[in-house]
Short mmCIF file of C-alpha atoms and ligand atoms in Angstrom, two decimals:
data_model
loop_
_atom_site.label_atom_id
_atom_site.label_comp_id
_atom_site.label_asym_id
_atom_site.label_seq_id
_atom_site.Cartn_x
_atom_site.Cartn_y
_atom_site.Cartn_z
CA UNK O 1 14.49 32.33 -33.53
CA UNK O 2 16.24 33.41 -30.33
CA UNK O 3 19.95 32.62 -29.89
CA UNK O 4 21.18 30.04 -27.32
CA UNK O 5 22.55 31.60 -24.15
CA UNK O 6 25.70 30.44 -22.37
CA UNK O 7 26.16 30.54 -18.59
CA UNK O 8 22.50 31.41 -17.95
CA UNK O 9 22.43 29.89 -14.48
CA UNK O 10 25.29 32.23 -13.44
CA UNK O 11 23.24 35.35 -14.20
CA UNK O 12 21.49 37.20 -11.37
CA UNK O 13 17.74 36.87 -11.03
CA UNK O 14 17.21 40.35 -12.55
CA UNK O 15 19.51 39.55 -15.45
CA UNK O 16 17.60 36.33 -16.14
CA UNK O 17 14.33 38.22 -16.13
CA UNK O 18 15.75 40.95 -18.37
CA UNK O 19 16.94 38.33 -20.82
CA UNK O 20 13.62 36.47 -21.14
CA UNK O 21 11.60 39.70 -21.11
CA UNK O 22 13.53 41.21 -24.00
CA UNK O 23 13.96 37.91 -25.88
CA UNK O 24 10.43 36.54 -25.76
CA UNK O 25 7.94 39.30 -24.98
CA UNK O 26 6.61 42.14 -27.08
CA UNK O 27 5.84 44.09 -23.93
CA UNK O 28 8.98 43.39 -21.88
CA UNK O 29 7.97 45.71 -19.03
CA UNK O 30 4.61 43.99 -18.64
CA UNK O 31 6.25 40.53 -18.52
CA UNK O 32 8.72 41.76 -15.88
CA UNK O 33 5.98 43.32 -13.83
CA UNK O 34 3.90 40.09 -13.86
CA UNK O 35 6.88 38.04 -12.73
CA UNK O 36 7.76 40.50 -9.98
CA UNK O 37 4.20 40.79 -8.76
CA UNK O 38 4.51 37.20 -7.52
CA UNK O 39 7.67 37.82 -5.53
CA UNK O 40 7.24 37.70 -1.79
CA UNK O 41 7.94 40.89 0.17
CA UNK O 42 9.48 38.78 2.90
CA UNK O 43 12.99 38.49 1.45
CA UNK O 44 13.93 35.47 3.53
CA UNK O 45 10.86 33.58 2.38
CA UNK O 46 11.53 34.56 -1.21
CA UNK O 47 15.13 33.41 -0.94
CA UNK O 48 13.95 30.06 0.41
CA UNK O 49 11.80 29.60 -2.70
CA UNK O 50 14.55 30.89 -4.99
CA UNK O 51 16.83 28.21 -3.60
CA UNK O 52 14.46 25.26 -4.04
CA UNK O 53 15.41 25.03 -7.72
CA UNK O 54 17.74 26.53 -10.27
CA UNK O 55 16.87 29.63 -12.31
CA UNK O 56 13.93 30.70 -10.12
CA UNK O 57 12.51 33.94 -11.47
CA UNK O 58 9.17 34.03 -9.67
CA UNK O 59 6.69 31.93 -7.71
CA UNK O 60 3.78 30.03 -9.23
CA UNK O 61 0.77 30.21 -6.93
CA UNK O 62 -1.84 27.49 -6.60
CA UNK O 63 -4.84 27.94 -4.34
CA UNK O 64 -4.39 26.33 -0.94
CA UNK O 65 -7.81 25.17 0.27
CA UNK O 66 -9.10 23.07 3.12
CA UNK O 67 -11.78 20.39 3.32
CA UNK O 68 -13.14 19.94 6.86
CA UNK O 69 -15.18 17.18 8.51
CA UNK O 70 -13.20 14.12 7.47
CA UNK O 71 -13.84 11.35 9.99
CA UNK O 72 -11.01 8.85 9.48
CA UNK O 73 -10.92 5.91 11.89
CA UNK O 74 -12.94 7.98 14.36
CA UNK O 75 -10.60 11.01 14.31
CA UNK O 76 -11.67 14.30 12.73
CA UNK O 77 -9.41 15.95 10.17
CA UNK O 78 -9.43 19.14 8.15
CA UNK O 79 -7.51 18.24 5.00
CA UNK O 80 -5.28 20.77 3.21
CA UNK O 81 -5.37 20.73 -0.59
CA UNK O 82 -3.25 22.60 -3.13
CA UNK O 83 -5.13 22.56 -6.42
CA UNK O 84 -6.39 24.86 -9.17
CA UNK O 85 -9.45 22.89 -10.35
CA UNK O 86 -12.59 24.74 -9.24
CA UNK O 87 -14.73 21.90 -7.92
CA UNK O 88 -12.23 19.61 -6.17
CA UNK O 89 -12.22 21.06 -2.65
CA UNK O 90 -15.98 21.55 -2.71
CA UNK O 91 -16.42 17.92 -3.78
CA UNK O 92 -14.07 16.67 -1.05
CA UNK O 93 -15.93 18.66 1.59
CA UNK O 94 -19.28 17.39 0.37
CA UNK O 95 -18.10 13.76 0.49
CA UNK O 96 -16.57 14.28 3.93
CA UNK O 97 -19.84 15.63 5.29
CA UNK O 98 -21.88 12.88 3.62
CA UNK O 99 -19.77 10.12 5.21
CA UNK O 100 -19.43 11.95 8.52
CA UNK O 101 -23.13 11.24 9.00
CA UNK O 102 -22.73 7.60 7.91
CA UNK O 103 -19.92 6.17 10.03
CA UNK O 104 -16.93 7.97 8.49
CA UNK O 105 -13.99 6.59 6.54
CA UNK O 106 -11.97 3.58 7.63
CA UNK O 107 -8.36 3.37 6.55
CA UNK O 108 -5.59 0.88 7.18
CA UNK O 109 -1.94 0.64 6.16
CA UNK O 110 -1.28 -2.83 4.76
CA UNK O 111 2.48 -2.60 4.15
CA UNK O 112 5.29 -0.03 4.06
CA UNK O 113 8.12 -1.63 2.10
CA UNK O 114 10.00 0.45 -0.47
CA UNK O 115 12.20 -0.77 -3.28
CA UNK O 116 15.48 0.21 -4.94
CA UNK O 117 17.62 -1.46 -7.56
CA UNK O 118 21.19 -1.52 -8.81
CA UNK O 119 20.99 -2.38 -12.51
CA UNK O 120 24.19 -3.97 -13.78
CA UNK O 121 25.69 -5.98 -16.60
CA UNK O 122 27.67 -9.11 -15.79
CA UNK O 123 29.07 -10.88 -18.79
CA UNK O 124 29.78 -14.33 -17.40
CA UNK O 125 28.63 -17.49 -15.66
CA UNK O 126 25.36 -16.93 -13.77
CA UNK O 127 26.19 -19.54 -11.12
CA UNK O 128 29.41 -17.72 -10.32
CA UNK O 129 27.71 -14.34 -9.84
CA UNK O 130 25.14 -16.04 -7.59
CA UNK O 131 27.91 -17.58 -5.50
CA UNK O 132 29.74 -14.26 -5.38
CA UNK O 133 26.55 -12.53 -4.24
CA UNK O 134 25.82 -15.06 -1.47
CA UNK O 135 29.36 -14.76 -0.13
CA UNK O 136 29.42 -10.97 -0.37
CA UNK O 137 25.88 -10.23 0.82
CA UNK O 138 26.83 -9.34 4.39
CA UNK O 139 29.30 -6.73 3.05
CA UNK O 140 26.47 -4.84 1.36
CA UNK O 141 24.94 -4.38 4.80
CA UNK O 142 28.25 -3.74 6.56
CA UNK O 143 29.47 -1.13 4.11
CA UNK O 144 26.24 0.88 4.36
CA UNK O 145 26.27 0.96 8.18
CA UNK O 146 27.19 4.63 8.39
CA UNK O 147 24.26 5.44 6.09
CA UNK O 148 21.75 3.24 7.86
CA UNK O 149 22.66 3.93 11.52
CA UNK O 150 20.18 6.79 11.98
CA UNK O 151 17.41 5.09 10.07
CA UNK O 152 17.92 1.94 12.15
CA UNK O 153 17.55 3.99 15.35
CA UNK O 154 14.14 5.06 14.02
CA UNK O 155 13.19 1.43 13.33
CA UNK O 156 13.96 1.45 9.61
CA UNK O 157 16.79 0.35 7.35
CA UNK O 158 17.60 -2.17 4.66
CA UNK O 159 15.27 -5.17 4.87
CA UNK O 160 16.82 -7.44 2.27
CA UNK O 161 18.93 -7.54 -0.89
CA UNK O 162 18.41 -10.09 -3.63
CA UNK O 163 20.26 -10.85 -6.80
CA UNK O 164 17.87 -11.03 -9.75
CA UNK O 165 18.86 -12.64 -13.02
CA UNK O 166 17.20 -10.73 -15.90
CA UNK O 167 19.41 -12.18 -18.64
CA UNK O 168 16.41 -13.77 -20.37
CA UNK O 169 15.10 -10.26 -21.09
CA UNK O 170 18.41 -8.47 -21.73
CA UNK O 171 21.85 -9.94 -22.33
CA UNK O 172 24.00 -9.84 -19.18
CA UNK O 173 21.40 -7.86 -17.19
CA UNK O 174 21.22 -8.48 -13.42
CA UNK O 175 19.84 -6.48 -10.52
CA UNK O 176 20.49 -6.03 -6.88
CA UNK O 177 16.89 -5.71 -5.79
CA UNK O 178 16.75 -4.20 -2.32
CA UNK O 179 13.86 -3.58 0.02
CA UNK O 180 13.75 -0.83 2.64
CA UNK O 181 11.73 0.41 5.57
CA UNK O 182 11.99 4.19 5.84
CA UNK O 183 9.51 4.94 8.67
CA UNK O 184 8.33 8.59 8.51
CA UNK O 185 10.62 9.57 5.65
CA UNK O 186 9.68 9.10 2.02
CA UNK O 187 13.25 7.83 1.94
CA UNK O 188 14.34 8.65 -1.61
CA UNK O 189 17.71 10.08 -0.57
CA UNK O 190 18.32 7.33 1.96
CA UNK O 191 17.51 4.59 -0.55
CA UNK O 192 19.54 6.14 -3.37
CA UNK O 193 22.56 6.61 -1.10
CA UNK O 194 22.39 2.97 0.01
CA UNK O 195 22.05 1.82 -3.60
CA UNK O 196 25.07 3.81 -4.74
CA UNK O 197 27.08 2.23 -1.93
CA UNK O 198 25.83 -1.24 -2.99
CA UNK O 199 27.00 -0.49 -6.53
CA UNK O 200 30.43 0.49 -5.29
CA UNK O 201 30.65 -2.60 -3.02
CA UNK O 202 29.55 -4.79 -5.93
CA UNK O 203 32.27 -3.52 -8.25
CA UNK O 204 35.04 -3.41 -5.67
CA UNK O 205 34.34 -6.82 -4.10
CA UNK O 206 34.09 -8.44 -7.52
CA UNK O 207 37.66 -7.30 -8.26
CA UNK O 208 38.95 -9.25 -5.21
CA UNK O 209 36.79 -12.34 -5.64
CA UNK O 210 38.83 -15.34 -6.71
CA UNK O 211 35.81 -17.22 -8.06
CA UNK O 212 35.42 -14.81 -11.00
CA UNK O 213 37.61 -14.71 -14.10
CA UNK O 214 39.43 -11.48 -14.98
CA UNK O 215 36.77 -10.48 -17.50
CA UNK O 216 33.93 -11.46 -15.12
CA UNK O 217 35.39 -9.19 -12.41
CA UNK O 218 34.61 -6.25 -14.65
CA UNK O 219 30.99 -5.61 -13.60
CA UNK O 220 29.35 -2.68 -15.36
CA UNK O 221 26.92 -0.78 -13.16
CA UNK O 222 24.37 0.92 -15.40
CA UNK O 223 22.46 2.80 -12.69
CA UNK O 224 21.35 2.74 -9.06
CA UNK O 225 17.94 4.19 -8.25
CA UNK O 226 14.86 3.67 -6.12
CA UNK O 227 11.67 2.45 -7.76
CA UNK O 228 8.58 4.63 -7.61
CA UNK O 229 6.56 1.46 -8.07
CA UNK O 230 5.77 0.50 -4.48
CA UNK O 231 3.14 -2.27 -4.57
CA UNK O 232 4.25 -3.29 -1.07
CA UNK O 233 3.69 0.15 0.41
CA UNK O 234 -0.06 -0.16 0.39
CA UNK O 235 -2.96 1.57 2.10
CA UNK O 236 -6.64 0.76 2.03
CA UNK O 237 -9.50 3.24 2.47
CA UNK O 238 -13.13 2.31 2.74
CA UNK O 239 -16.65 3.55 3.40
CA UNK O 240 -19.78 1.51 3.93
CA UNK O 241 -23.33 1.90 5.15
CA UNK O 242 -26.74 0.33 4.74
CA UNK O 243 -28.07 1.09 1.26
CA UNK O 244 -31.16 2.76 2.74
CA UNK O 245 -28.88 5.21 4.63
CA UNK O 246 -27.50 6.56 1.36
CA UNK O 247 -30.70 8.61 1.05
CA UNK O 248 -29.93 12.29 0.70
CA UNK O 249 -31.14 15.51 -1.01
CA UNK O 250 -30.20 14.31 -4.47
CA UNK O 251 -30.29 10.57 -3.70
CA UNK O 252 -34.01 10.04 -3.51
CA UNK O 253 -33.89 6.34 -4.35
CA UNK O 254 -30.87 4.87 -2.50
CA UNK O 255 -31.18 1.34 -3.95
CA UNK O 256 -31.19 2.67 -7.50
CA UNK O 257 -28.30 5.02 -6.66
CA UNK O 258 -26.21 2.23 -5.12
CA UNK O 259 -26.79 -0.07 -8.11
CA UNK O 260 -25.92 2.62 -10.63
CA UNK O 261 -22.84 3.60 -8.60
CA UNK O 262 -21.61 -0.01 -8.55
CA UNK O 263 -22.18 -0.22 -12.32
CA UNK O 264 -20.16 2.95 -12.82
CA UNK O 265 -17.28 1.38 -10.88
CA UNK O 266 -17.59 -1.90 -12.82
CA UNK O 267 -17.33 0.05 -16.08
CA UNK O 268 -14.11 1.67 -14.86
CA UNK O 269 -12.86 -1.80 -13.84
CA UNK O 270 -13.22 -3.21 -17.35
CA UNK O 271 -12.92 -0.21 -19.69
CA UNK O 272 -9.52 1.53 -19.79
CA UNK O 273 -10.83 4.73 -21.46
CA UNK O 274 -13.19 5.22 -18.53
CA UNK O 275 -10.68 3.91 -15.97
CA UNK O 276 -8.18 6.65 -16.83
CA UNK O 277 -10.72 9.43 -16.22
CA UNK O 278 -12.11 7.66 -13.17
CA UNK O 279 -8.60 7.39 -11.69
CA UNK O 280 -7.81 10.98 -12.73
CA UNK O 281 -10.67 12.03 -10.47
CA UNK O 282 -9.12 10.02 -7.62
CA UNK O 283 -5.78 11.74 -8.26
CA UNK O 284 -7.52 15.14 -8.01
CA UNK O 285 -7.88 14.40 -4.31
CA UNK O 286 -4.60 12.57 -3.84
CA UNK O 287 -2.28 15.02 -5.64
CA UNK O 288 -3.82 18.01 -3.90
CA UNK O 289 -2.98 16.63 -0.44
CA UNK O 290 0.36 15.22 -1.54
CA UNK O 291 1.33 18.64 -2.88
CA UNK O 292 0.02 20.54 0.15
CA UNK O 293 2.06 18.34 2.49
CA UNK O 294 5.29 18.82 0.52
CA UNK O 295 5.38 15.32 -0.92
CA UNK O 296 6.39 14.22 -4.41
CA UNK O 297 3.20 14.02 -6.47
CA UNK O 298 5.02 12.84 -9.62
CA UNK O 299 6.34 9.81 -7.73
CA UNK O 300 2.87 9.11 -6.36
CA UNK O 301 1.25 9.51 -9.80
CA UNK O 302 3.75 7.18 -11.49
CA UNK O 303 3.38 4.52 -8.79
CA UNK O 304 -0.39 4.67 -8.57
CA UNK O 305 -0.94 4.38 -12.33
CA UNK O 306 1.51 1.48 -12.58
CA UNK O 307 -0.50 -0.20 -9.81
CA UNK O 308 -3.71 0.42 -11.75
CA UNK O 309 -2.23 -1.71 -14.56
CA UNK O 310 -0.81 -4.45 -12.36
CA UNK O 311 -3.03 -7.14 -13.91
CA UNK O 312 -2.01 -6.24 -17.45
CA UNK O 313 -4.90 -3.89 -18.27
CA UNK O 314 -5.34 -0.39 -16.91
CA UNK O 315 -8.25 -0.54 -14.49
CA UNK O 316 -10.17 1.26 -11.76
CA UNK O 317 -8.36 1.82 -8.47
CA UNK O 318 -11.66 1.77 -6.57
CA UNK O 319 -14.18 -1.01 -6.15
CA UNK O 320 -17.78 -1.13 -4.92
CA UNK O 321 -20.28 -3.75 -3.86
CA UNK O 322 -23.75 -4.25 -2.43
CA UNK O 323 -24.07 -7.27 -0.16
CA UNK O 324 -26.95 -8.03 2.19
CA UNK O 325 -28.24 -4.48 1.86
CA UNK O 326 -24.85 -2.92 2.64
CA UNK O 327 -23.12 -0.58 0.21
CA UNK O 328 -19.32 -0.73 0.35
CA UNK O 329 -16.83 1.39 -1.58
CA UNK O 330 -13.08 0.95 -1.21
CA UNK O 331 -9.65 1.42 -2.70
CA UNK O 332 -6.19 -0.02 -2.17
CA UNK O 333 -3.30 2.06 -3.47
CA UNK O 334 0.47 2.28 -3.12
CA UNK O 335 1.68 5.53 -1.55
CA UNK O 336 5.27 6.36 -0.63
CA UNK O 337 4.95 9.45 1.56
CA UNK O 338 6.99 11.24 4.16
CA UNK O 339 6.19 13.48 7.09
CA UNK O 340 9.82 14.28 7.82
CA UNK O 341 12.61 15.37 5.48
CA UNK O 342 12.40 16.81 2.00
CA UNK O 343 10.09 19.78 1.60
CA UNK O 344 7.91 18.75 4.57
CA UNK O 345 9.67 20.97 7.07
CA UNK O 346 11.28 23.36 4.60
CA UNK O 347 8.22 24.78 2.86
CA UNK O 348 6.28 26.84 5.42
CA UNK O 349 2.91 25.83 3.95
CA UNK O 350 3.83 22.14 3.83
CA UNK O 351 4.87 22.39 7.49
CA UNK O 352 1.61 24.17 8.31
CA UNK O 353 -0.38 21.49 6.45
CA UNK O 354 1.21 18.76 8.53
CA UNK O 355 0.46 20.67 11.70
CA UNK O 356 -3.14 21.12 10.53
CA UNK O 357 -3.25 17.33 10.14
CA UNK O 358 -2.06 17.04 13.75
CA UNK O 359 1.49 16.00 12.83
CA UNK O 360 0.71 12.61 11.33
CA UNK O 361 3.17 9.76 10.94
CA UNK O 362 3.83 8.69 7.36
CA UNK O 363 1.39 5.81 7.90
CA UNK O 364 -1.30 8.18 9.09
CA UNK O 365 -0.65 10.47 6.12
CA UNK O 366 -1.00 7.48 3.78
CA UNK O 367 -4.45 6.91 5.27
CA UNK O 368 -5.46 10.58 4.97
CA UNK O 369 -4.30 10.81 1.35
CA UNK O 370 -6.04 7.58 0.38
CA UNK O 371 -9.25 8.82 1.99
CA UNK O 372 -8.99 12.11 0.06
CA UNK O 373 -8.76 10.07 -3.15
CA UNK O 374 -11.69 7.83 -2.25
CA UNK O 375 -13.82 10.83 -1.21
CA UNK O 376 -13.07 12.55 -4.50
CA UNK O 377 -14.05 9.49 -6.50
CA UNK O 378 -17.24 9.14 -4.48
CA UNK O 379 -18.15 12.76 -5.20
CA UNK O 380 -17.42 12.40 -8.92
CA UNK O 381 -19.40 9.16 -9.31
CA UNK O 382 -22.24 10.54 -7.25
CA UNK O 383 -22.54 13.54 -9.58
CA UNK O 384 -21.97 11.53 -12.74
CA UNK O 385 -24.67 9.00 -11.87
CA UNK O 386 -27.22 11.55 -10.63
CA UNK O 387 -27.19 15.20 -11.75
CA UNK O 388 -24.31 14.91 -14.25
CA UNK O 389 -20.93 16.48 -13.64
CA UNK O 390 -21.49 19.86 -15.27
CA UNK O 391 -24.02 21.23 -12.82
CA UNK O 392 -21.62 21.26 -9.85
CA UNK O 393 -18.56 21.87 -11.97
CA UNK O 394 -19.98 24.93 -13.73
CA UNK O 395 -21.28 26.30 -10.45
CA UNK O 396 -17.72 26.33 -9.18
CA UNK O 397 -16.39 27.49 -12.54
CA UNK O 398 -18.76 30.50 -12.64
CA UNK O 399 -16.30 32.60 -10.68
CA UNK O 400 -13.51 31.85 -13.17
CA UNK O 401 -15.74 32.97 -16.05
CA UNK O 402 -16.74 36.15 -14.17
CA UNK O 403 -13.08 36.88 -13.48
CA UNK O 404 -12.24 36.38 -17.14
CA UNK O 405 -14.95 38.93 -17.96
CA UNK O 406 -13.58 41.39 -15.36
CA UNK O 407 -16.80 41.39 -13.33
CA UNK O 408 -16.84 43.65 -10.28
CA UNK O 409 -17.70 42.24 -6.84
CA UNK O 410 -21.20 43.69 -7.11
CA UNK O 411 -21.70 42.13 -10.57
CA UNK O 412 -20.40 38.80 -9.23
CA UNK O 413 -23.01 38.74 -6.43
CA UNK O 414 -25.79 39.51 -8.90
CA UNK O 415 -24.58 36.87 -11.34
CA UNK O 416 -24.31 34.23 -8.60
CA UNK O 417 -27.91 34.97 -7.65
CA UNK O 418 -29.04 34.88 -11.30
CA UNK O 419 -27.33 31.53 -11.99
CA UNK O 420 -28.87 29.84 -8.96
CA UNK O 421 -31.83 29.19 -11.24
CA UNK O 422 -30.23 29.34 -14.71
CA UNK O 423 -27.92 26.98 -16.57
CA UNK O 424 -24.31 28.11 -16.60
CA UNK O 425 -22.24 28.24 -19.78
CA UNK O 426 -19.56 30.69 -20.88
CA UNK O 427 -21.95 32.16 -23.41
CA UNK O 428 -24.85 32.41 -20.93
CA UNK O 429 -22.65 34.22 -18.40
CA UNK O 430 -21.39 36.62 -21.07
CA UNK O 431 -24.96 37.45 -22.11
CA UNK O 432 -26.28 37.84 -18.58
CA UNK O 433 -23.41 40.11 -17.63
CA UNK O 434 -23.89 42.20 -20.77
CA UNK O 435 -27.63 42.55 -19.98
CA UNK O 436 -26.83 43.55 -16.42
CA UNK O 437 -24.35 46.18 -17.53
CA UNK O 438 -26.80 47.54 -20.14
CA UNK O 439 -29.59 47.69 -17.53
CA UNK O 440 -27.32 49.67 -15.18
CA UNK O 441 -26.21 52.03 -17.98
CA UNK O 442 -29.79 52.78 -18.87
C1 MEV K 501 -12.54 15.91 -13.42
O1 MEV K 501 -11.37 16.54 -13.00
C2 MEV K 501 -12.61 14.52 -12.83
C3 MEV K 501 -13.79 13.67 -13.31
O2 MEV K 501 -13.79 13.60 -14.73
C4 MEV K 501 -13.60 12.29 -12.71
C5 MEV K 501 -14.54 11.23 -13.23
O3 MEV K 501 -15.02 11.34 -14.39
O4 MEV K 501 -14.77 10.28 -12.48
C6 MEV K 501 -15.09 14.26 -12.90
#
């Protein structure tokens, strides 16, 4: 077992690399060379990445792809996606093209409210803390004025603060439950700063409030933090067309397709095992755009999955129907996104992504991201209910297998040709490549 190391963060980047290379790798030079091969030659750019986090020793690349032809509310977008899974960008592009010819995607922001809470313990009379809160409420706003001034200029700020009594669930537990409008910022820093000021106001004002006993004045703040559950920061995305217009190369019978598609969605609505995979497919699209635009995909993931369980059972995020010969497919999801602040202007590719999207507002980005998720789910369900998922997936995965087998560019072209009419599996590719190499040798 390796020994613990003290003061690691104080070491230089080279020293950190030396330490891990000699501690964990049989071939230390090889490990070092892999890490260094991902450094950027542009020193300023590398330094920027080094300074995003602590102990940076290299960069971890993900492919940055684009899916064109997204018609969203009548405007055309090319959507940037950062993702490693072979078939995701191809699926998004295919869906975009399919719906481009059928009226495009419609998207609408329903609400934009974000939430933060101060969790505290008050060991005393609940009526007294309620009275204290009512009489002190204006001070929570007043004492955060320096923090909220800029946000207010942009049309945002603190919307409301409520006292919530949670003592039935946990002895002495209360919350300041605050709602915020953060306009084009995701707002995490703004919200957390306001909450920490609320916590300080709460404790200080309690000390001077005559209506509380000495022991009641001693409020214990446990923590102050935003919630990544944002059910009131909602966006809806939708597609619809006449069932007969669903006809396509691999949708020969549109009525049958639409019915099977709706069944597939119903299954995900009632069966959690399926719902998780169904929603994972949606997140393939969502995370890729969230990441490419410098937003926090962990926050989005946490919030979206909580929303998928809002009725007590984990369920599908998307829904589908056929009414009067019209097929409709839609989704409503919570998304807290920003187009200013955070990594959005700091990471050159995030900045470029936002420019590619024609500098959207946060609301517009919510619509784009929701559409990417809906498109991804449409592509997955379309494959699953027609050809099966493996055909398209393996087609895209072929290149990964060929790369694993060190195929040359010439071999790759021949293999791509060969597998246009043959079923792809790891074994089949191995065999075909071996045959090709033998044929050339002979
Ligand atoms: C794979 O990443 C995503 C799918 O499994 C989604 C689904 O099953 O709906 C294809």
